[in-house]
């Protein structure tokens, strides 16, 4: 193997290594999510090529490559911490119930919006609200939005998967009588949703609404649904049922 060819191979492997790790980092999904599978394959191939080349190149070059690989692994560690921070942001690992089976929340509220999506699955569904007046998003990254003591919104429970009991993701609303909220359900990871998702709205005036959202609507390129709008001034629920990509939520 000629020296120029070895260097060309080293450059290609280095670029593949960088691209693979950047794809994992930019993705924003959990480190070992199925959507990162091809990126990890590319990383492994590039890493093996570089290690083989170290047998042919001199020690100084080997040291330089080792430092470079350690820096790239630091990027992977940053992604791991990003995922861990998302896990730490999740609130209420266990839902508390009273003797009548009603949820116990440790704060006052007027309205509840909940989401369930079956049992025994690793699908990470997310319930979120968008306040239409200023496009504030209430979700796993922003679990509480408060104007004052009488006007607040909380994401009380957020779950990455469902086990033997169908846990509810819950958003509660206190006050906010002048606001209108968009209610959005999206699938965060690439796992296939096999059970229909169930969205339930219970408003303070007794108005309730149940939506059964077909699983197949979350398994194509549009991974979210703008289900409805809630007009807080008169406790009105206006159905929308519009498919959307998660990137559209923040535009």
PDB file of C-alpha atoms in Angstrom:
ATOM      1  CA  UNK A   1       0.000   0.000   0.000  1.00  0.00           C
ATOM      2  CA  UNK A   2       1.644   3.237  -1.168  1.00  0.00           C
ATOM      3  CA  UNK A   3       2.007   6.124   1.266  1.00  0.00           C
ATOM      4  CA  UNK A   4      -0.167   8.575  -0.788  1.00  0.00           C
ATOM      5  CA  UNK A   5      -2.940   5.984  -0.937  1.00  0.00           C
ATOM      6  CA  UNK A   6      -2.726   5.502   2.823  1.00  0.00           C
ATOM      7  CA  UNK A   7      -3.086   9.238   3.352  1.00  0.00           C
ATOM      8  CA  UNK A   8      -6.033   9.466   0.976  1.00  0.00           C
ATOM      9  CA  UNK A   9      -7.675   6.568   2.820  1.00  0.00           C
ATOM     10  CA  UNK A  10      -6.960   8.268   6.130  1.00  0.00           C
ATOM     11  CA  UNK A  11      -8.565  11.518   4.976  1.00  0.00           C
ATOM     12  CA  UNK A  12     -11.661   9.688   3.678  1.00  0.00           C
ATOM     13  CA  UNK A  13     -11.983   7.730   6.933  1.00  0.00           C
ATOM     14  CA  UNK A  14     -11.570  10.925   8.972  1.00  0.00           C
ATOM     15  CA  UNK A  15     -14.278  12.711   7.007  1.00  0.00           C
ATOM     16  CA  UNK A  16     -16.579   9.702   7.384  1.00  0.00           C
ATOM     17  CA  UNK A  17     -15.908   9.687  11.108  1.00  0.00           C
ATOM     18  CA  UNK A  18     -16.714  13.401  11.433  1.00  0.00           C
ATOM     19  CA  UNK A  19     -19.846  13.195   9.264  1.00  0.00           C
ATOM     20  CA  UNK A  20     -21.137  10.163  11.186  1.00  0.00           C
ATOM     21  CA  UNK A  21     -20.697  11.765  14.585  1.00  0.00           C
ATOM     22  CA  UNK A  22     -22.115  15.093  13.403  1.00  0.00           C
ATOM     23  CA  UNK A  23     -25.177  13.261  12.039  1.00  0.00           C
ATOM     24  CA  UNK A  24     -25.704  11.666  15.437  1.00  0.00           C
ATOM     25  CA  UNK A  25     -25.185  14.982  17.218  1.00  0.00           C
ATOM     26  CA  UNK A  26     -27.383  17.097  14.930  1.00  0.00           C
ATOM     27  CA  UNK A  27     -30.141  14.485  14.934  1.00  0.00           C
ATOM     28  CA  UNK A  28     -31.010  15.371  18.516  1.00  0.00           C
ATOM     29  CA  UNK A  29     -32.479  11.907  19.064  1.00  0.00           C
ATOM     30  CA  UNK A  30     -31.387   9.497  21.835  1.00  0.00           C
ATOM     31  CA  UNK A  31     -27.815   8.264  21.261  1.00  0.00           C
ATOM     32  CA  UNK A  32     -28.726   4.710  20.273  1.00  0.00           C
ATOM     33  CA  UNK A  33     -32.065   5.460  18.649  1.00  0.00           C
ATOM     34  CA  UNK A  34     -32.772   3.409  15.503  1.00  0.00           C
ATOM     35  CA  UNK A  35     -32.576   6.604  13.419  1.00  0.00           C
ATOM     36  CA  UNK A  36     -28.831   6.743  14.233  1.00  0.00           C
ATOM     37  CA  UNK A  37     -28.121   3.185  13.066  1.00  0.00           C
ATOM     38  CA  UNK A  38     -26.468   4.111   9.730  1.00  0.00           C
ATOM     39  CA  UNK A  39     -24.423   6.841  11.408  1.00  0.00           C
ATOM     40  CA  UNK A  40     -23.002   4.355  13.895  1.00  0.00           C
ATOM     41  CA  UNK A  41     -22.186   1.925  11.071  1.00  0.00           C
ATOM     42  CA  UNK A  42     -20.255   4.700   9.300  1.00  0.00           C
ATOM     43  CA  UNK A  43     -18.463   5.618  12.523  1.00  0.00           C
ATOM     44  CA  UNK A  44     -17.433   1.996  13.145  1.00  0.00           C
ATOM     45  CA  UNK A  45     -16.090   1.509   9.593  1.00  0.00           C
ATOM     46  CA  UNK A  46     -14.104   4.747   9.723  1.00  0.00           C
ATOM     47  CA  UNK A  47     -12.731   3.992  13.174  1.00  0.00           C
ATOM     48  CA  UNK A  48     -11.546   0.519  12.084  1.00  0.00           C
ATOM     49  CA  UNK A  49      -9.864   1.953   8.969  1.00  0.00           C
ATOM     50  CA  UNK A  50      -7.984   4.516  11.034  1.00  0.00           C
ATOM     51  CA  UNK A  51      -6.828   1.919  13.521  1.00  0.00           C
ATOM     52  CA  UNK A  52      -5.478  -0.273  10.717  1.00  0.00           C
ATOM     53  CA  UNK A  53      -3.658   2.683   9.195  1.00  0.00           C
ATOM     54  CA  UNK A  54      -1.894   3.309  12.510  1.00  0.00           C
ATOM     55  CA  UNK A  55      -0.005   0.075  11.860  1.00  0.00           C
ATOM     56  CA  UNK A  56       1.521   1.647   8.722  1.00  0.00           C
ATOM     57  CA  UNK A  57       2.020   5.280   9.750  1.00  0.00           C
ATOM     58  CA  UNK A  58       4.698   6.569  12.131  1.00  0.00           C
ATOM     59  CA  UNK A  59       4.178   7.144  15.849  1.00  0.00           C
ATOM     60  CA  UNK A  60       3.779  10.931  15.591  1.00  0.00           C
ATOM     61  CA  UNK A  61       0.952  10.539  13.107  1.00  0.00           C
ATOM     62  CA  UNK A  62      -0.561   7.836  15.317  1.00  0.00           C
ATOM     63  CA  UNK A  63      -0.546  10.179  18.298  1.00  0.00           C
ATOM     64  CA  UNK A  64      -2.185  12.906  16.218  1.00  0.00           C
ATOM     65  CA  UNK A  65      -4.903  10.506  15.093  1.00  0.00           C
ATOM     66  CA  UNK A  66      -5.463   9.314  18.651  1.00  0.00           C
ATOM     67  CA  UNK A  67      -5.972  12.896  19.856  1.00  0.00           C
ATOM     68  CA  UNK A  68      -8.333  13.585  16.968  1.00  0.00           C
ATOM     69  CA  UNK A  69     -10.374  10.454  17.697  1.00  0.00           C
ATOM     70  CA  UNK A  70     -10.598  11.373  21.375  1.00  0.00           C
ATOM     71  CA  UNK A  71     -11.927  14.812  20.399  1.00  0.00           C
ATOM     72  CA  UNK A  72     -14.527  13.220  18.152  1.00  0.00           C
ATOM     73  CA  UNK A  73     -15.539  10.837  20.919  1.00  0.00           C
ATOM     74  CA  UNK A  74     -16.021  13.927  23.081  1.00  0.00           C
ATOM     75  CA  UNK A  75     -18.702  15.010  20.599  1.00  0.00           C
ATOM     76  CA  UNK A  76     -20.431  11.655  21.102  1.00  0.00           C
ATOM     77  CA  UNK A  77     -20.230  12.170  24.871  1.00  0.00           C
ATOM     78  CA  UNK A  78     -21.811  15.619  24.443  1.00  0.00           C
ATOM     79  CA  UNK A  79     -24.695  13.956  22.592  1.00  0.00           C
ATOM     80  CA  UNK A  80     -25.031  11.431  25.400  1.00  0.00           C
ATOM     81  CA  UNK A  81     -25.260  14.261  27.931  1.00  0.00           C
ATOM     82  CA  UNK A  82     -27.856  15.973  25.724  1.00  0.00           C
ATOM     83  CA  UNK A  83     -29.974  12.812  25.871  1.00  0.00           C
ATOM     84  CA  UNK A  84     -29.431  12.504  29.623  1.00  0.00           C
ATOM     85  CA  UNK A  85     -30.572  16.094  30.151  1.00  0.00           C
ATOM     86  CA  UNK A  86     -33.777  15.337  28.268  1.00  0.00           C
ATOM     87  CA  UNK A  87     -34.318  12.360  30.564  1.00  0.00           C
ATOM     88  CA  UNK A  88     -33.726  14.540  33.618  1.00  0.00           C
ATOM     89  CA  UNK A  89     -36.249  17.077  32.328  1.00  0.00           C
ATOM     90  CA  UNK A  90     -38.934  14.433  32.416  1.00  0.00           C
ATOM     91  CA  UNK A  91     -41.286  15.105  35.285  1.00  0.00           C
ATOM     92  CA  UNK A  92     -43.240  12.758  37.497  1.00  0.00           C
ATOM     93  CA  UNK A  93     -41.783   9.273  36.981  1.00  0.00           C
ATOM     94  CA  UNK A  94     -44.730   7.811  38.912  1.00  0.00           C
ATOM     95  CA  UNK A  95     -48.302   9.040  38.721  1.00  0.00           C
ATOM     96  CA  UNK A  96     -50.055   9.326  42.079  1.00  0.00           C
ATOM     97  CA  UNK A  97     -53.747   8.391  42.316  1.00  0.00           C
ATOM     98  CA  UNK A  98     -56.326   9.004  45.031  1.00  0.00           C
ATOM     99  CA  UNK A  99     -58.809   6.387  46.311  1.00  0.00           C
ATOM    100  CA  UNK A 100     -61.120   7.141  43.387  1.00  0.00           C
ATOM    101  CA  UNK A 101     -58.402   6.633  40.789  1.00  0.00           C
ATOM    102  CA  UNK A 102     -58.042  10.329  40.019  1.00  0.00           C
ATOM    103  CA  UNK A 103     -54.615  11.809  39.410  1.00  0.00           C
ATOM    104  CA  UNK A 104     -53.060  13.790  42.232  1.00  0.00           C
ATOM    105  CA  UNK A 105     -51.145  16.876  41.116  1.00  0.00           C
ATOM    106  CA  UNK A 106     -49.144  18.989  43.565  1.00  0.00           C
ATOM    107  CA  UNK A 107     -50.418  22.289  42.214  1.00  0.00           C
ATOM    108  CA  UNK A 108     -53.822  23.864  41.449  1.00  0.00           C
ATOM    109  CA  UNK A 109     -55.201  23.508  37.917  1.00  0.00           C
ATOM    110  CA  UNK A 110     -58.362  24.147  35.920  1.00  0.00           C
ATOM    111  CA  UNK A 111     -57.937  22.003  32.802  1.00  0.00           C
ATOM    112  CA  UNK A 112     -56.197  18.726  31.994  1.00  0.00           C
ATOM    113  CA  UNK A 113     -54.989  17.358  28.653  1.00  0.00           C
ATOM    114  CA  UNK A 114     -53.662  13.785  28.587  1.00  0.00           C
ATOM    115  CA  UNK A 115     -52.119  11.353  26.087  1.00  0.00           C
ATOM    116  CA  UNK A 116     -51.779   7.544  26.138  1.00  0.00           C
ATOM    117  CA  UNK A 117     -50.397   5.183  23.494  1.00  0.00           C
ATOM    118  CA  UNK A 118     -50.681   1.588  24.713  1.00  0.00           C
ATOM    119  CA  UNK A 119     -48.416  -0.667  26.757  1.00  0.00           C
ATOM    120  CA  UNK A 120     -45.076  -2.463  26.341  1.00  0.00           C
ATOM    121  CA  UNK A 121     -43.513  -0.243  23.674  1.00  0.00           C
ATOM    122  CA  UNK A 122     -40.455   1.983  23.271  1.00  0.00           C
ATOM    123  CA  UNK A 123     -42.220   4.672  21.269  1.00  0.00           C
ATOM    124  CA  UNK A 124     -41.513   8.147  22.631  1.00  0.00           C
ATOM    125  CA  UNK A 125     -44.690  10.138  22.009  1.00  0.00           C
ATOM    126  CA  UNK A 126     -44.851  13.770  23.085  1.00  0.00           C
ATOM    127  CA  UNK A 127     -47.797  15.933  24.090  1.00  0.00           C
ATOM    128  CA  UNK A 128     -47.307  19.664  23.661  1.00  0.00           C
ATOM    129  CA  UNK A 129     -49.139  22.962  23.571  1.00  0.00           C
ATOM    130  CA  UNK A 130     -48.317  26.074  21.557  1.00  0.00           C
ATOM    131  CA  UNK A 131     -49.581  29.386  22.951  1.00  0.00           C
ATOM    132  CA  UNK A 132     -50.787  31.175  19.836  1.00  0.00           C
ATOM    133  CA  UNK A 133     -50.288  34.709  21.143  1.00  0.00           C
ATOM    134  CA  UNK A 134     -46.483  34.382  21.216  1.00  0.00           C
ATOM    135  CA  UNK A 135     -45.752  30.841  19.912  1.00  0.00           C
ATOM    136  CA  UNK A 136     -44.474  29.651  23.290  1.00  0.00           C
ATOM    137  CA  UNK A 137     -44.093  25.853  23.186  1.00  0.00           C
ATOM    138  CA  UNK A 138     -44.835  23.825  26.320  1.00  0.00           C
ATOM    139  CA  UNK A 139     -43.125  20.425  26.003  1.00  0.00           C
ATOM    140  CA  UNK A 140     -40.276  18.297  27.403  1.00  0.00           C
ATOM    141  CA  UNK A 141     -37.797  21.169  26.864  1.00  0.00           C
ATOM    142  CA  UNK A 142     -40.034  23.780  28.486  1.00  0.00           C
ATOM    143  CA  UNK A 143     -42.105  21.972  31.102  1.00  0.00           C
ATOM    144  CA  UNK A 144     -43.625  25.073  32.694  1.00  0.00           C
ATOM    145  CA  UNK A 145     -44.778  28.426  31.366  1.00  0.00           C
ATOM    146  CA  UNK A 146     -46.041  30.943  33.904  1.00  0.00           C
ATOM    147  CA  UNK A 147     -47.394  34.472  33.564  1.00  0.00           C
ATOM    148  CA  UNK A 148     -48.209  34.881  37.253  1.00  0.00           C
ATOM    149  CA  UNK A 149     -49.454  32.801  40.195  1.00  0.00           C
ATOM    150  CA  UNK A 150     -52.926  32.495  38.663  1.00  0.00           C
ATOM    151  CA  UNK A 151     -51.920  31.786  35.064  1.00  0.00           C
ATOM    152  CA  UNK A 152     -49.622  28.853  34.327  1.00  0.00           C
ATOM    153  CA  UNK A 153     -49.210  25.768  32.150  1.00  0.00           C
ATOM    154  CA  UNK A 154     -47.302  22.589  33.195  1.00  0.00           C
ATOM    155  CA  UNK A 155     -46.155  19.437  31.509  1.00  0.00           C
ATOM    156  CA  UNK A 156     -46.754  17.279  34.577  1.00  0.00           C
ATOM    157  CA  UNK A 157     -45.754  13.889  33.136  1.00  0.00           C
ATOM    158  CA  UNK A 158     -43.527  12.942  30.205  1.00  0.00           C
ATOM    159  CA  UNK A 159     -42.676   9.329  29.297  1.00  0.00           C
ATOM    160  CA  UNK A 160     -40.173   7.944  26.776  1.00  0.00           C
ATOM    161  CA  UNK A 161     -41.822   4.524  26.676  1.00  0.00           C
ATOM    162  CA  UNK A 162     -44.804   2.551  27.949  1.00  0.00           C
ATOM    163  CA  UNK A 163     -44.482  -0.538  30.128  1.00  0.00           C
ATOM    164  CA  UNK A 164     -47.137  -2.801  31.635  1.00  0.00           C
ATOM    165  CA  UNK A 165     -49.348   0.192  32.537  1.00  0.00           C
ATOM    166  CA  UNK A 166     -50.358   2.818  29.999  1.00  0.00           C
ATOM    167  CA  UNK A 167     -48.925   5.965  31.573  1.00  0.00           C
ATOM    168  CA  UNK A 168     -50.450   9.313  30.692  1.00  0.00           C
ATOM    169  CA  UNK A 169     -48.485  12.302  29.521  1.00  0.00           C
ATOM    170  CA  UNK A 170     -50.330  15.222  31.076  1.00  0.00           C
ATOM    171  CA  UNK A 171     -50.408  18.969  30.600  1.00  0.00           C
ATOM    172  CA  UNK A 172     -52.377  21.003  33.128  1.00  0.00           C
ATOM    173  CA  UNK A 173     -53.584  24.565  32.733  1.00  0.00           C
ATOM    174  CA  UNK A 174     -54.357  27.111  35.443  1.00  0.00           C
ATOM    175  CA  UNK A 175     -56.164  30.266  34.350  1.00  0.00           C
ATOM    176  CA  UNK A 176     -54.853  31.488  30.967  1.00  0.00           C
ATOM    177  CA  UNK A 177     -58.402  32.681  30.157  1.00  0.00           C
ATOM    178  CA  UNK A 178     -57.262  35.098  27.430  1.00  0.00           C
ATOM    179  CA  UNK A 179     -55.145  32.525  25.571  1.00  0.00           C
ATOM    180  CA  UNK A 180     -55.692  30.052  22.747  1.00  0.00           C
ATOM    181  CA  UNK A 181     -53.578  26.895  22.671  1.00  0.00           C
ATOM    182  CA  UNK A 182     -52.753  24.560  19.804  1.00  0.00           C
ATOM    183  CA  UNK A 183     -52.745  20.948  21.023  1.00  0.00           C
ATOM    184  CA  UNK A 184     -50.098  18.877  19.227  1.00  0.00           C
ATOM    185  CA  UNK A 185     -49.132  15.204  19.469  1.00  0.00           C
ATOM    186  CA  UNK A 186     -45.875  14.025  17.883  1.00  0.00           C
ATOM    187  CA  UNK A 187     -43.642  10.946  17.768  1.00  0.00           C
ATOM    188  CA  UNK A 188     -40.135  11.842  18.934  1.00  0.00           C
ATOM    189  CA  UNK A 189     -38.146   8.751  17.954  1.00  0.00           C
ATOM    190  CA  UNK A 190     -38.115   6.399  14.948  1.00  0.00           C
ATOM    191  CA  UNK A 191     -39.764   3.404  16.642  1.00  0.00           C
ATOM    192  CA  UNK A 192     -42.964   2.204  14.975  1.00  0.00           C
ATOM    193  CA  UNK A 193     -46.177   3.080  16.784  1.00  0.00           C
ATOM    194  CA  UNK A 194     -48.495   0.058  16.676  1.00  0.00           C
ATOM    195  CA  UNK A 195     -51.273   1.240  18.989  1.00  0.00           C
ATOM    196  CA  UNK A 196     -53.548   4.197  18.354  1.00  0.00           C
ATOM    197  CA  UNK A 197     -52.816   7.204  20.543  1.00  0.00           C
ATOM    198  CA  UNK A 198     -55.636   8.550  22.711  1.00  0.00           C
ATOM    199  CA  UNK A 199     -55.862  12.251  23.519  1.00  0.00           C
ATOM    200  CA  UNK A 200     -58.266  13.387  26.227  1.00  0.00           C
ATOM    201  CA  UNK A 201     -59.235  16.970  27.078  1.00  0.00           C
ATOM    202  CA  UNK A 202     -61.099  17.817  30.301  1.00  0.00           C
ATOM    203  CA  UNK A 203     -61.913  21.506  30.696  1.00  0.00           C
ATOM    204  CA  UNK A 204     -63.049  23.380  33.783  1.00  0.00           C
ATOM    205  CA  UNK A 205     -66.597  23.993  32.513  1.00  0.00           C
ATOM    206  CA  UNK A 206     -67.178  20.248  32.104  1.00  0.00           C
ATOM    207  CA  UNK A 207     -66.468  20.248  28.375  1.00  0.00           C
ATOM    208  CA  UNK A 208     -64.586  17.055  27.462  1.00  0.00           C
ATOM    209  CA  UNK A 209     -63.310  15.640  24.200  1.00  0.00           C
ATOM    210  CA  UNK A 210     -61.631  12.349  23.305  1.00  0.00           C
ATOM    211  CA  UNK A 211     -59.584  11.872  20.128  1.00  0.00           C
ATOM    212  CA  UNK A 212     -58.351   8.479  18.932  1.00  0.00           C
ATOM    213  CA  UNK A 213     -55.352   9.138  16.675  1.00  0.00           C
ATOM    214  CA  UNK A 214     -54.483   6.295  14.233  1.00  0.00           C
ATOM    215  CA  UNK A 215     -50.964   4.901  14.657  1.00  0.00           C
ATOM    216  CA  UNK A 216     -50.223   5.016  10.925  1.00  0.00           C
ATOM    217  CA  UNK A 217     -50.477   8.818  10.907  1.00  0.00           C
ATOM    218  CA  UNK A 218     -47.323   8.976  13.055  1.00  0.00           C
ATOM    219  CA  UNK A 219     -45.284   6.403  11.105  1.00  0.00           C
ATOM    220  CA  UNK A 220     -44.798   8.309   7.848  1.00  0.00           C
ATOM    221  CA  UNK A 221     -42.679  11.379   7.084  1.00  0.00           C
ATOM    222  CA  UNK A 222     -45.104  13.588   9.040  1.00  0.00           C
ATOM    223  CA  UNK A 223     -44.612  12.489  12.628  1.00  0.00           C
ATOM    224  CA  UNK A 224     -47.034  14.875  14.301  1.00  0.00           C
ATOM    225  CA  UNK A 225     -50.672  15.951  14.358  1.00  0.00           C
ATOM    226  CA  UNK A 226     -52.083  19.363  15.224  1.00  0.00           C
ATOM    227  CA  UNK A 227     -55.179  17.855  16.821  1.00  0.00           C
ATOM    228  CA  UNK A 228     -57.192  20.874  17.934  1.00  0.00           C
ATOM    229  CA  UNK A 229     -57.191  24.364  19.376  1.00  0.00           C
ATOM    230  CA  UNK A 230     -58.471  25.214  22.847  1.00  0.00           C
ATOM    231  CA  UNK A 231     -59.962  28.711  23.213  1.00  0.00           C
ATOM    232  CA  UNK A 232     -59.671  29.353  26.926  1.00  0.00           C
ATOM    233  CA  UNK A 233     -61.998  32.368  27.002  1.00  0.00           C
ATOM    234  CA  UNK A 234     -65.083  30.220  26.409  1.00  0.00           C
ATOM    235  CA  UNK A 235     -63.615  26.718  26.955  1.00  0.00           C
ATOM    236  CA  UNK A 236     -64.197  25.844  23.300  1.00  0.00           C
ATOM    237  CA  UNK A 237     -62.415  22.958  21.565  1.00  0.00           C
ATOM    238  CA  UNK A 238     -61.963  23.489  17.813  1.00  0.00           C
ATOM    239  CA  UNK A 239     -60.889  20.382  15.870  1.00  0.00           C
ATOM    240  CA  UNK A 240     -58.013  20.790  13.368  1.00  0.00           C
ATOM    241  CA  UNK A 241     -56.540  17.287  12.715  1.00  0.00           C
ATOM    242  CA  UNK A 242     -53.704  18.502  10.488  1.00  0.00           C
ATOM    243  CA  UNK A 243     -50.577  16.381   9.879  1.00  0.00           C
ATOM    244  CA  UNK A 244     -47.312  18.217  10.392  1.00  0.00           C
ATOM    245  CA  UNK A 245     -43.603  17.569  10.640  1.00  0.00           C
ATOM    246  CA  UNK A 246     -42.053  18.241  14.050  1.00  0.00           C
ATOM    247  CA  UNK A 247     -39.831  20.941  12.503  1.00  0.00           C
ATOM    248  CA  UNK A 248     -42.947  22.966  11.652  1.00  0.00           C
ATOM    249  CA  UNK A 249     -43.803  23.383  15.315  1.00  0.00           C
ATOM    250  CA  UNK A 250     -40.987  25.875  15.926  1.00  0.00           C
ATOM    251  CA  UNK A 251     -41.479  27.949  12.773  1.00  0.00           C
TER     252      UNK A 251
END
